[in-house]
Amino acid sequence: MAPDADGRGRVVLAATPIGSSVDASDNLKAVLADAEVIAAEDTRRFHTLLRRLGITTGARVVSYFEGNEASRTDELLADLREGRNVVVATDAGMPSVSDPGYRLVRAALEAGHEVTCVPGPSAVLTALAVSGLPVDRFCFEGFLPRSGGPRRRRLEELSAEPRTMVFFEAPHRLADFLTDCAAALGQERPAAVCRELTKPYEEVVRGGLAELAGWAQDHARGEICVVVQGAPERDSAEDALALVQRRIAEGEKLSAAVAEVAKLTGANKKQLYQAALDAR
C-alpha cells in the first residue's frame, strides 16, 4: 500500500484472527508482507502469527501496547511524516476496540494523515451473532471496572439499557462479574457466555444470568465474551426507583441516591424522593 497522494504515510488498522489462522484474509497477508512499519501489541505473538500464516516481512516491527502506547505514538507519527505507512496489529481482532490503536488513530487524524482498515474477525460481532439474542440494536461495553463497587455501579447504570450488551471479561473474574450482573440486571435476564470463539474448544453457554454465574464457578477458561439481552420496556419511574433502592441497600444515603439517579436518568428529583419514601 503506497502513501497517499501527498506522500504522507497512512495508518492501517489490521484485524487479525481471534482464534483460527485460516480466518486470515488474503488482504491481511499481503498488507503484513508488504508493510514498512508494524506496531504490534505483543511482538512475540505477532511473529508467531506470521509463522502460522507462512508470511515473511521486511517491516520494522515495534511493540505497541497499553504500557508504551502514549510514548510510542510520537515515534510512529514521525514514520508517517516521512511517508511510511504504519500497520497496527493487536493480538487478536480489530485494533483500537479494547486494544491499542485509538491514540495513534486520533493523533494521525489530527496531523492530517489518512486512516484505513483491513477488515476481519471481530470477537464482538462473532459473540453477538452466535448468542441467539436480539442483534438489531446493541452496544459494546468492553471490560467493566475490576473491583466490585465500581463494577456494580456501572451495571446499575446499564440496568435499563434496552439494547443487547456485549462485554469482555477475564476468566478469573467471570463468576463475580455474572453474579453482579444478576443482581443489577435480573437473575433471569437472558445471556450467553462465549468462550474461545473460532478455536477448537469454542463453547457458547446460554441461560439466565444467575444460572450462568453458577456455571462459571467451575468452567471459566480462555478468552471470554458475555452477551446480555437488553432490558424489557418498563416505566421509567419504576426503573429510577429501583436504582435508588439498590443504592440505599448498599449503604448510600437516600438524598444522595436520589440526586445521583435523577441526574443519571432525568427523573424528577422531588417525585423520585417521594416515591422512595413511600416505598419504605
Coordinates of C-alpha atoms in Angstrom, one line a residue:
M1 CA 0.0 0.0 0.0
A2 CA 1.5 3.3 -1.1
P3 CA 1.4 6.6 0.8
D4 CA -1.4 9.0 0.0
A5 CA -1.2 11.4 -2.9
D6 CA 0.7 14.0 -0.9
G7 CA 3.4 11.4 0.1
R8 CA 2.2 11.1 3.7
G9 CA 2.0 7.8 5.4
R10 CA -1.2 6.1 6.3
V11 CA -2.3 4.2 9.4
V12 CA -3.6 0.8 8.6
L13 CA -5.6 -1.0 11.2
A14 CA -5.2 -4.7 10.5
A15 CA -7.8 -7.1 12.0
T16 CA -6.1 -10.4 12.9
P17 CA -7.7 -13.8 13.6
I18 CA -9.3 -14.2 17.0
G19 CA -8.6 -17.9 17.0
S20 CA -8.2 -19.9 13.8
S21 CA -5.4 -18.6 11.5
V22 CA -7.5 -19.8 8.5
D23 CA -9.7 -16.8 9.1
A24 CA -6.9 -14.5 7.9
S25 CA -7.8 -12.9 4.6
D26 CA -5.5 -12.6 1.5
N27 CA -5.7 -8.9 2.0
L28 CA -4.3 -9.1 5.6
K29 CA -1.5 -11.4 4.4
A30 CA -0.5 -9.0 1.6
V31 CA -0.5 -6.0 3.9
L32 CA 1.6 -7.7 6.5
A33 CA 4.1 -9.0 3.9
D34 CA 4.5 -5.5 2.3
A35 CA 4.5 -3.4 5.4
E36 CA 7.2 -0.9 6.2
V37 CA 6.4 -0.4 9.9
I38 CA 4.2 -2.7 12.1
A39 CA 3.1 -1.7 15.5
A40 CA 2.2 -5.0 17.3
E41 CA 0.6 -5.4 20.7
D42 CA 2.9 -8.3 21.5
T43 CA 5.8 -8.8 19.1
R44 CA 6.4 -12.4 20.1
R45 CA 2.8 -13.3 19.5
F46 CA 2.9 -11.3 16.2
H47 CA 5.9 -13.3 14.9
T48 CA 4.1 -16.5 15.9
L49 CA 1.1 -15.3 13.8
L50 CA 3.4 -14.6 10.8
R51 CA 4.8 -18.1 11.0
R52 CA 1.3 -19.6 11.2
L53 CA 0.3 -17.6 8.1
G54 CA 3.5 -18.5 6.3
I55 CA 4.5 -14.9 5.9
T56 CA 7.9 -13.2 5.9
T57 CA 8.1 -9.4 6.2
G58 CA 10.9 -6.9 6.0
A59 CA 9.0 -4.4 8.2
R60 CA 10.3 -2.8 11.3
V61 CA 8.2 -4.5 14.0
V62 CA 7.8 -2.5 17.2
S63 CA 5.8 -3.2 20.3
Y64 CA 2.7 -1.0 20.8
F65 CA 0.7 -1.9 23.9
E66 CA -1.0 -0.1 26.8
G67 CA 2.2 0.4 28.7
N68 CA 4.1 2.3 25.9
E69 CA 1.2 3.5 23.7
A70 CA 1.5 7.1 24.8
S71 CA 5.3 7.4 24.3
R72 CA 5.5 5.3 21.1
T73 CA 2.8 7.2 19.3
D74 CA 5.1 10.1 18.6
E75 CA 7.7 7.7 17.1
L76 CA 5.0 6.3 14.8
L77 CA 3.9 9.8 13.8
A78 CA 7.4 10.5 12.7
D79 CA 7.3 7.5 10.4
L80 CA 4.0 8.8 9.0
R81 CA 5.5 12.2 8.3
E82 CA 8.4 10.6 6.5
G83 CA 5.9 8.8 4.2
R84 CA 5.9 5.4 5.7
N85 CA 2.7 3.5 6.3
V86 CA 2.2 2.2 9.8
V87 CA 0.2 -1.1 10.2
V88 CA -1.3 -1.6 13.6
A89 CA -1.9 -5.3 14.6
T90 CA -3.1 -6.4 18.0
D91 CA -3.0 -10.0 19.4
A92 CA -6.5 -10.8 18.1
G93 CA -9.3 -8.9 16.4
M94 CA -9.6 -5.2 15.5
P95 CA -7.1 -2.7 16.8
S96 CA -8.5 0.1 19.0
V97 CA -11.5 -2.0 20.1
S98 CA -10.5 -2.6 23.7
D99 CA -7.0 -2.9 22.3
P100 CA -4.2 -0.4 21.4
G101 CA -4.7 1.8 18.4
Y102 CA -7.0 4.6 19.4
R103 CA -4.2 7.0 20.4
L104 CA -2.5 6.6 17.1
V105 CA -5.7 7.0 15.1
R106 CA -6.6 10.3 16.9
A107 CA -3.0 11.6 16.6
A108 CA -2.7 10.7 12.9
L109 CA -6.1 12.3 12.0
E110 CA -5.2 15.5 13.8
A111 CA -1.9 15.6 11.9
G112 CA -3.7 15.2 8.6
H113 CA -2.9 11.5 7.9
E114 CA -5.3 9.0 6.4
V115 CA -6.5 6.1 8.5
T116 CA -7.8 3.0 6.8
C117 CA -8.6 -0.6 7.8
V118 CA -8.1 -4.2 6.7
P119 CA -11.4 -5.7 7.9
G120 CA -11.5 -9.0 9.5
P121 CA -12.5 -11.1 12.6
S122 CA -14.2 -9.4 15.5
A123 CA -14.9 -11.1 18.8
V124 CA -17.7 -8.6 19.5
L125 CA -19.7 -9.3 16.3
T126 CA -18.9 -13.0 16.4
A127 CA -20.2 -13.4 20.0
L128 CA -23.3 -11.2 19.2
A129 CA -24.1 -13.3 16.1
V130 CA -23.9 -16.7 17.9
S131 CA -25.5 -15.6 21.2
G132 CA -29.1 -16.1 20.0
L133 CA -30.1 -12.8 21.5
P134 CA -31.5 -9.8 19.6
V135 CA -29.0 -8.2 17.2
D136 CA -31.0 -5.4 15.7
R137 CA -29.6 -2.9 18.3
F138 CA -26.6 -3.5 20.5
C139 CA -23.9 -1.7 22.5
F140 CA -20.3 -2.7 23.3
E141 CA -19.2 -2.1 26.9
G142 CA -15.8 -3.8 26.8
F143 CA -14.2 -4.5 30.2
L144 CA -16.0 -3.1 33.2
P145 CA -14.1 -2.0 36.3
R146 CA -12.3 -4.9 38.0
S147 CA -13.3 -4.1 41.6
G148 CA -16.8 -4.9 42.8
G149 CA -18.1 -1.5 43.9
P150 CA -17.4 0.4 40.6
R151 CA -18.4 -2.6 38.5
R152 CA -21.8 -2.9 40.3
R153 CA -22.3 0.9 39.9
R154 CA -21.7 0.7 36.2
L155 CA -24.1 -2.3 35.9
E156 CA -26.8 -0.3 37.8
E157 CA -26.4 2.4 35.2
L158 CA -27.0 -0.3 32.5
S159 CA -30.0 -1.9 34.2
A160 CA -32.5 0.0 31.9
E161 CA -30.4 -0.3 28.7
P162 CA -32.7 -1.6 26.1
R163 CA -30.1 -2.8 23.6
T164 CA -28.3 -6.1 23.7
M165 CA -25.0 -5.6 25.5
V166 CA -21.6 -7.2 24.8
F167 CA -18.8 -7.3 27.4
F168 CA -15.3 -8.7 27.6
E169 CA -14.2 -10.4 30.9
A170 CA -11.2 -12.3 32.2
P171 CA -11.9 -15.9 33.2
H172 CA -10.8 -15.5 36.8
R173 CA -13.4 -12.6 37.3
L174 CA -16.2 -14.1 35.3
A175 CA -18.2 -15.7 38.1
D176 CA -18.1 -12.5 40.2
F177 CA -19.0 -10.4 37.1
L178 CA -22.0 -12.6 36.3
T179 CA -23.1 -12.5 39.9
D180 CA -23.1 -8.7 39.9
C181 CA -24.9 -8.8 36.5
A182 CA -27.6 -11.0 38.0
A183 CA -28.0 -8.6 41.0
A184 CA -28.2 -5.5 38.9
L185 CA -30.0 -6.7 35.7
G186 CA -32.1 -9.6 37.0
Q187 CA -31.4 -13.2 37.7
E188 CA -33.4 -14.5 34.8
R189 CA -32.1 -11.9 32.2
P190 CA -31.1 -14.0 29.2
A191 CA -27.4 -14.0 28.4
A192 CA -24.7 -16.0 26.7
V193 CA -21.1 -16.7 27.7
C194 CA -19.0 -17.2 24.6
R195 CA -15.5 -18.7 25.1
E196 CA -12.6 -19.5 22.8
L197 CA -14.5 -18.3 19.7
T198 CA -13.4 -19.9 16.4
K199 CA -10.9 -22.1 18.4
P200 CA -11.1 -25.9 18.7
Y201 CA -12.7 -25.7 22.1
E202 CA -15.2 -23.0 21.3
E203 CA -18.2 -23.0 23.6
V204 CA -21.4 -20.9 23.9
V205 CA -23.4 -21.4 27.1
R206 CA -26.8 -19.7 27.2
G207 CA -29.2 -19.1 30.1
G208 CA -30.2 -16.7 32.8
L209 CA -27.5 -14.6 34.5
A210 CA -27.8 -16.4 37.8
E211 CA -27.6 -19.8 36.2
L212 CA -24.5 -18.7 34.2
A213 CA -22.9 -17.3 37.3
G214 CA -23.2 -20.8 38.9
W215 CA -21.8 -22.4 35.8
A216 CA -18.8 -20.0 35.7
Q217 CA -17.6 -21.1 39.1
D218 CA -16.0 -24.2 37.6
H219 CA -15.9 -23.6 33.8
A220 CA -14.4 -20.2 33.2
R221 CA -11.4 -20.6 30.9
G222 CA -10.0 -18.9 27.8
E223 CA -10.9 -15.8 26.0
I224 CA -14.5 -14.7 27.0
C225 CA -17.2 -12.5 25.7
V226 CA -20.5 -12.1 27.5
V227 CA -23.7 -11.1 25.7
V228 CA -26.7 -9.9 27.7
Q229 CA -30.1 -9.2 26.5
G230 CA -31.3 -5.6 26.9
A231 CA -33.9 -4.6 29.4
P232 CA -37.6 -5.0 28.6
E233 CA -39.6 -1.9 28.2
R234 CA -40.7 -0.6 31.7
D235 CA -42.0 2.5 33.3
S236 CA -39.0 4.9 33.6
A237 CA -40.1 6.0 37.0
E238 CA -40.1 2.4 38.2
D239 CA -36.6 1.9 36.8
A240 CA -35.4 5.1 38.6
L241 CA -36.9 4.0 41.9
A242 CA -35.3 0.5 41.6
L243 CA -31.9 2.2 41.1
V244 CA -32.4 4.3 44.2
Q245 CA -33.4 1.3 46.3
R246 CA -30.3 -0.6 45.2
R247 CA -28.0 2.3 46.2
I248 CA -29.7 2.6 49.6
A249 CA -29.3 -1.2 50.1
E250 CA -25.6 -0.7 49.5
G251 CA -25.4 1.9 52.2
E252 CA -25.9 5.2 50.3
K253 CA -28.0 7.9 51.9
L254 CA -31.4 8.5 50.5
S255 CA -30.8 12.1 49.4
A256 CA -27.5 11.3 47.7
A257 CA -29.0 8.2 45.9
V258 CA -32.0 10.2 44.7
A259 CA -29.8 13.1 43.5
E260 CA -27.5 10.8 41.6
V261 CA -30.2 8.7 40.0
A262 CA -32.2 11.8 39.0
K263 CA -29.1 13.1 37.3
L264 CA -28.5 9.8 35.6
T265 CA -32.0 9.1 34.4
G266 CA -33.5 12.5 34.1
A267 CA -36.2 11.6 36.6
N268 CA -37.9 14.4 38.6
K269 CA -35.9 14.7 41.8
K270 CA -38.8 15.6 44.1
Q271 CA -41.1 13.0 42.7
L272 CA -38.4 10.3 42.9
Y273 CA -37.6 11.3 46.5
Q274 CA -41.2 11.0 47.5
A275 CA -41.6 7.7 45.7
A276 CA -38.6 6.3 47.6
L277 CA -40.1 7.5 50.9
D278 CA -43.5 5.9 50.0
A279 CA -41.7 2.6 49.1
R280 CA -40.1 2.3 52.6

